[in-house]
Amino acid sequence: MRQVDEKILLQKEKMEEFEKQRFAKETVEEEKKQSIFDGTVQIHKVPVRFSERVLLDGKAAMWMPDDFEELTPEAVKAIYILGNKPDVVFGNAYLNLSAGFHYTSHEVPEEYMGEFGKLAKMILAKMGPKVKIYGQKVRREGEHTISHIELVSHTVTDAVYNIMFFSSLEGRMLIGFINFHYKYFDRYHVIAEEMLQSFHFIEEE
């Protein structure tokens, strides 16, 4: 019995050491040299394969983990308990990362999209100390302007890092997001940035 207890204790120590290595600064810095566009990257020592996913009825595409699945309406409702639910959210069981979209009914002409990020930044800033804005940028993607802002929001228990992006699709506002727990910022931010960079429209291609 004593030998069994010693083996269990040894196994537990090995698991704890592995967990420390997964989140160690040296591990994160080495993993950040990888790119999702290479196909497979290590995320806290877990290999994750990325590829391009066609979205929004074939009108857009973005790179994301191959095993990302669309959450059920019930799961989305449970996560977004305060309302403002996205139309679709993608995620998996082992990554602290999700992405999604909300295709609104609001008509916003393409020529106004360059300024929309500034407007969204002002609106979010008025939500109070629970939201902190980190940046706002604009880029052109073919015939489209894509604005995005980065912010940290707070739930009851966690701080969440959000990258929100905005564009006009067939004259209507499209809002996308990529988010993760802020405590994993060092590893996840570069992944989220590449996912944002990969987002593009297909309609004119």
Steps between C-alpha positions, in 0.01 A plus 500: 500500500788732585656443157170585333475823700857595405427442130188713519693776677779485242251517213329797663833682534580435134162637394545812712846557352362461148228755573766747618699445180189552283452855626865588562624823340768310305237266352273788399784698339607198296144424389441861393758452224251270326224619269150364447569531126754218537206268567577369849616695806561409861273677749624432852657179367180383332528465118216685327442486127370814326351542154274738314127469574241635255233694689183704462347292222820509296542877516807512727778284641733495799768268637404317820568165671382204294301361790312822573130422498198726492353529849137407544245781553459378859875527567517848345203612711670368816821691423338828394255523787476880476376494142666624180548141391706441183345309212775240511783413741782252437712327762620168639529332839869548573599846372416818683421667168186570303392688189166606364289734292187708517349613170279792595202655326660845522580656164849651499648603164855390426629858492418543872687193622833679540351711779285234662779367722535843659126510567502152653797598714310799637190293574696226678705752699176636648419160646721588797800346678403145403623571147851614409581588138849411378501601135310568178619440142366498145611295199384447145417151377422514129197724462424485873607710797544302821522692829597329820544586866663311786364514852481323833158442652417350838252235598414413859805272527731566205665760280448431129714637216294583192593583144187635331492577129242677286427510129216553257367191325243567229426834664442361850721508806702185571654471846760233568692416814786288629540470877685316776569527872734790567726289722608313183579820312869424440422185303161568345538857379731417209261221395199730514687765300579249225140381494388861456760552227368193316139622489394597148198513272455255215221657297726686256765229466 
